[in-house]
Short mmCIF file of C-alpha atoms and ligand atoms in Angstrom, two decimals:
data_model
loop_
_atom_site.label_atom_id
_atom_site.label_comp_id
_atom_site.label_asym_id
_atom_site.label_seq_id
_atom_site.Cartn_x
_atom_site.Cartn_y
_atom_site.Cartn_z
CA MET A 50 82.01 -41.82 3.82
CA ASN A 51 79.86 -38.96 2.43
CA ALA A 52 80.94 -36.33 -0.10
CA ASN A 53 81.59 -33.65 2.52
CA THR A 54 83.86 -35.97 4.45
CA VAL A 55 85.78 -36.83 1.29
CA LYS A 56 86.12 -33.13 0.44
CA GLU A 57 87.31 -32.29 3.94
CA GLU A 58 89.76 -35.14 3.77
CA CYS A 59 91.15 -34.11 0.38
CA SER A 60 91.53 -30.46 1.32
CA SER A 61 92.86 -31.22 4.77
CA ASP A 62 96.26 -29.73 5.48
CA GLN A 63 96.68 -31.92 8.54
CA LYS A 64 99.94 -33.86 8.45
CA LEU A 65 99.56 -37.49 7.48
CA VAL A 66 101.46 -40.34 9.12
CA LEU A 67 101.12 -43.46 6.98
CA VAL A 68 101.84 -46.75 8.73
CA PHE A 69 102.54 -50.02 6.96
CA PHE A 70 101.90 -52.74 9.51
CA GLY A 71 103.53 -56.09 8.80
CA SER A 72 102.29 -58.37 11.56
CA PRO A 73 99.28 -60.69 11.32
CA HIS A 74 98.67 -59.99 15.03
CA LYS A 75 96.77 -56.83 15.94
CA ASN A 76 97.65 -57.27 19.62
CA GLY A 77 101.12 -58.77 19.28
CA THR A 78 104.55 -57.38 19.97
CA SER A 79 104.73 -55.27 16.78
CA ALA A 80 101.37 -53.67 17.63
CA LYS A 81 102.58 -52.87 21.14
CA LEU A 82 105.75 -51.24 19.79
CA LEU A 83 103.73 -49.30 17.22
CA ASP A 84 101.34 -48.04 19.94
CA ALA A 85 104.29 -46.70 21.92
CA PHE A 86 105.64 -44.98 18.81
CA LEU A 87 102.32 -43.45 17.73
CA ALA A 88 101.31 -42.02 21.12
CA PRO A 89 102.90 -38.57 20.49
CA PHE A 90 101.22 -38.29 17.06
CA TYR A 91 97.61 -38.63 18.17
CA GLY A 92 96.08 -35.15 18.25
CA ASN A 93 99.01 -33.77 16.24
CA ALA A 94 98.56 -35.62 12.96
CA GLU A 95 96.25 -37.89 11.02
CA VAL A 96 97.37 -41.50 11.41
CA ARG A 97 96.46 -44.13 8.79
CA ILE A 98 97.39 -47.74 9.47
CA ILE A 99 97.58 -50.14 6.52
CA HIS A 100 97.25 -53.71 7.77
CA SER A 101 99.18 -55.62 5.12
CA TYR A 102 97.52 -58.97 5.95
CA GLU A 103 94.08 -57.41 5.29
CA GLN A 104 95.08 -55.25 2.34
CA LYS A 105 96.23 -58.28 0.35
CA ILE A 106 98.26 -56.37 -2.22
CA ALA A 107 99.32 -58.67 -5.06
CA PRO A 108 103.02 -59.29 -5.66
CA CYS A 109 104.88 -57.32 -8.33
CA LEU A 110 104.68 -59.20 -11.63
CA GLY A 111 107.94 -57.82 -12.99
CA CYS A 112 106.03 -56.96 -16.17
CA ASN A 113 108.04 -53.73 -16.69
CA VAL A 114 104.98 -51.68 -17.65
CA CYS A 115 106.28 -49.08 -15.14
CA ALA A 116 109.52 -48.84 -17.12
CA ALA A 117 107.57 -47.52 -20.12
CA GLU A 118 105.14 -45.15 -18.36
CA GLN A 119 104.42 -43.94 -14.84
CA THR A 120 101.79 -46.49 -13.93
CA CYS A 121 101.34 -50.12 -12.87
CA SER A 122 99.67 -52.97 -14.73
CA GLN A 123 97.72 -53.86 -11.55
CA ARG A 124 95.19 -51.42 -10.02
CA ASP A 125 95.16 -52.67 -6.41
CA PHE A 126 98.03 -50.37 -5.35
CA ASP A 127 96.38 -47.15 -6.62
CA GLY A 128 94.89 -46.17 -3.25
CA LEU A 129 98.20 -46.72 -1.49
CA ASP A 130 99.97 -44.72 -4.18
CA LEU A 131 97.73 -41.72 -3.42
CA LEU A 132 98.32 -42.06 0.32
CA ILE A 133 102.09 -42.37 -0.18
CA ARG A 134 102.09 -39.19 -2.28
CA ARG A 135 100.11 -37.31 0.40
CA ALA A 136 102.00 -38.61 3.44
CA ASP A 137 104.36 -36.47 5.49
CA ALA A 138 105.83 -39.43 7.35
CA ILE A 139 105.97 -43.14 6.65
CA VAL A 140 106.26 -45.77 9.36
CA VAL A 141 106.94 -49.44 8.78
CA ALA A 142 106.18 -51.59 11.83
CA THR A 143 106.86 -55.29 11.47
CA PRO A 144 108.22 -58.51 12.88
CA VAL A 145 111.23 -60.14 11.23
CA TYR A 146 110.25 -63.26 9.27
CA ASN A 147 113.20 -65.37 8.14
CA LEU A 148 115.55 -62.40 7.99
CA GLY A 149 113.08 -60.42 5.92
CA PHE A 150 109.62 -58.85 5.83
CA PRO A 151 106.45 -60.97 6.21
CA ALA A 152 105.16 -61.80 2.72
CA PRO A 153 102.14 -59.41 2.54
CA LEU A 154 104.32 -56.46 3.55
CA LYS A 155 107.08 -57.55 1.15
CA ALA A 156 104.48 -57.48 -1.64
CA ILE A 157 103.67 -53.84 -0.79
CA ILE A 158 107.36 -52.97 -0.72
CA ASP A 159 107.99 -54.62 -4.10
CA ARG A 160 105.09 -52.71 -5.65
CA THR A 161 107.06 -49.49 -5.08
CA GLN A 162 109.15 -50.66 -8.05
CA ARG A 163 107.08 -48.18 -10.08
CA TYR A 164 108.96 -45.31 -8.36
CA TYR A 165 112.33 -46.96 -9.03
CA ALA A 166 111.40 -47.40 -12.69
CA ALA A 167 110.19 -43.79 -12.92
CA ARG A 168 113.51 -42.58 -11.54
CA PHE A 169 115.92 -44.78 -13.48
CA PHE A 170 114.09 -45.85 -16.66
CA LEU A 171 111.99 -42.75 -17.28
CA GLY A 172 114.42 -40.18 -15.84
CA VAL A 173 111.89 -38.59 -13.47
CA GLN A 174 113.93 -36.69 -10.88
CA LYS A 175 111.30 -36.96 -8.11
CA PRO A 176 108.84 -39.81 -8.66
CA ILE A 177 107.30 -38.68 -5.34
CA GLU A 178 107.09 -34.88 -5.05
CA LYS A 179 106.56 -34.45 -1.31
CA HIS A 180 109.50 -35.08 0.99
CA LYS A 181 108.91 -37.45 3.90
CA THR A 182 110.71 -38.74 6.94
CA ALA A 183 110.36 -42.38 7.86
CA ALA A 184 110.80 -44.77 10.77
CA LEU A 185 111.24 -48.51 10.97
CA LEU A 186 109.95 -50.40 14.00
CA VAL A 187 111.06 -54.01 14.21
CA THR A 188 110.31 -56.88 16.55
CA CYS A 189 112.35 -60.04 16.42
CA GLY A 190 112.32 -63.23 18.39
CA SER A 191 116.08 -63.54 18.50
CA SER A 192 118.61 -61.22 20.05
CA GLU A 193 120.53 -60.95 16.74
CA PRO A 194 120.70 -57.25 15.77
CA GLU A 195 121.65 -58.07 12.18
CA ASP A 196 118.18 -59.52 11.55
CA ALA A 197 116.66 -56.05 11.93
CA ALA A 198 119.59 -54.41 10.14
CA LEU A 199 118.75 -56.41 7.01
CA LEU A 200 115.27 -54.90 6.98
CA TYR A 201 116.74 -51.44 7.43
CA ARG A 202 118.98 -51.88 4.38
CA GLN A 203 116.06 -52.97 2.22
CA LEU A 204 113.89 -50.03 3.23
CA GLU A 205 116.67 -47.49 2.88
CA ARG A 206 117.12 -48.52 -0.72
CA VAL A 207 113.39 -48.46 -1.50
CA PHE A 208 112.96 -45.02 0.11
CA SER A 209 115.92 -43.60 -1.82
CA VAL A 210 113.69 -43.17 -4.89
CA MET A 211 110.65 -42.05 -2.86
CA ASN A 212 111.99 -38.71 -1.57
CA THR A 213 111.86 -40.35 1.85
CA LYS A 214 114.59 -40.16 4.48
CA LEU A 215 114.74 -43.13 6.82
CA LYS A 216 115.39 -41.32 10.07
CA GLY A 217 115.93 -44.30 12.33
CA MET A 218 114.93 -47.70 13.58
CA THR A 219 113.68 -49.01 16.90
CA VAL A 220 114.20 -52.71 17.55
CA TRP A 221 112.45 -54.78 20.18
CA ALA A 222 114.62 -57.87 20.16
CA ASP A 223 114.46 -61.13 22.07
CA THR A 224 110.66 -61.20 22.10
CA ASP A 225 110.69 -65.01 22.11
CA ALA A 226 112.93 -65.16 25.18
CA ASP A 227 110.42 -64.30 27.88
CA ASP A 228 107.03 -62.71 28.36
CA GLY A 229 108.46 -59.58 26.73
CA HIS A 230 108.00 -57.28 29.72
CA SER A 231 111.67 -57.09 30.63
CA THR A 232 112.77 -56.20 27.08
CA PHE A 233 109.85 -53.94 26.15
CA GLU A 234 110.56 -50.97 28.39
CA LYS A 235 113.82 -50.09 26.62
CA ALA A 236 112.17 -50.43 23.21
CA ARG A 237 109.20 -48.31 24.32
CA LYS A 238 111.45 -45.40 25.30
CA ALA A 239 113.48 -45.68 22.08
CA ALA A 240 110.26 -45.69 20.01
CA ARG A 241 109.02 -42.58 21.75
CA ASP A 242 112.33 -40.74 21.18
CA LEU A 243 112.25 -41.65 17.47
CA ALA A 244 108.62 -40.51 17.22
CA LEU A 245 109.44 -37.13 18.78
CA ALA A 246 112.38 -36.66 16.38
CA ILE A 247 110.09 -37.33 13.42
CA LEU A 248 107.29 -35.13 14.76
CA CYS A 249 109.77 -32.24 14.98
CA GLU A 250 110.63 -32.61 11.29
CA MET A 251 107.05 -32.76 10.02
C1 LIG B 365 107.41 -67.30 10.04
C2 LIG B 365 108.23 -66.64 11.13
C3 LIG B 365 109.56 -66.35 10.86
C4 LIG B 365 110.36 -65.72 11.84
N1 LIG B 365 111.66 -65.41 11.56
C5 LIG B 365 112.42 -64.75 12.48
C6 LIG B 365 113.77 -64.38 12.18
O1 LIG B 365 114.31 -64.61 11.10
N2 LIG B 365 114.48 -63.71 13.14
C7 LIG B 365 113.96 -63.43 14.36
O2 LIG B 365 114.63 -62.83 15.19
N3 LIG B 365 112.65 -63.76 14.66
C8 LIG B 365 111.89 -64.41 13.76
N4 LIG B 365 110.57 -64.72 14.05
C9 LIG B 365 110.01 -64.31 15.35
C10 LIG B 365 109.19 -63.01 15.26
O3 LIG B 365 109.89 -62.00 14.59
C11 LIG B 365 108.84 -62.51 16.68
O4 LIG B 365 108.16 -63.52 17.39
C12 LIG B 365 108.00 -61.23 16.66
O5 LIG B 365 108.07 -60.63 17.95
C13 LIG B 365 106.55 -61.50 16.27
O6 LIG B 365 105.83 -60.28 16.16
P1 LIG B 365 104.22 -60.18 16.37
O7 LIG B 365 103.98 -60.42 17.87
O8 LIG B 365 103.86 -58.81 15.98
O9 LIG B 365 103.61 -61.22 15.53
C14 LIG B 365 109.78 -65.39 13.10
C15 LIG B 365 108.43 -65.69 13.34
C16 LIG B 365 107.66 -66.31 12.38
C17 LIG B 365 106.21 -66.62 12.68
#
């Protein structure tokens, strides 16, 4: 990237949709659901996809440095911190792994502890200045809706200190049951509706 590109990027007032992608599979069910969701954004916003399995963000160390000042003892999250601050919308697209997030995505989520600490240990009213709307896209092998609901609860709590309103969730369930075609169509439409609702708020 040359200097002009960086400058253009930094001064860009184009809306930013930041996606945290939790699946190790770039062409799996989560990717298919994300594609359906993102379709209305292309041409209307800048879309950045963070592939958590490639990003390899280290787990939170629980060192409590962020409880003493607004920073983190590890530097590998700094780029994501800047993107989070700039984003207008945040999307988390992921499969359910053992009733939770896949480990690399969970590491990213835990690293947002710095915003929680800023809010509750340092008394910062808005650890993230810019308001955002967010969406959760979940795929799960089982047909149990509570598997996805557990992810929703976790994210809602994390976003509560990030000036981020979790607008809704689209679940593609039962992906292990068949080839996925029969269950995908409903999820595709729901993802599109959620995307349009978020686009309207940006
Ligand atoms: C390690 C692992 C744990 C899983 N745990 C769950 C689970 O708790 N509940 C569930 O419904 N599906 C579970 N699944 C199934 C995946 O969520 C499902 O196959 C999903 O569609 C995979 O998404 P992908 O195609 O993007 O990889 C698990 C899969 C793996 C590999």
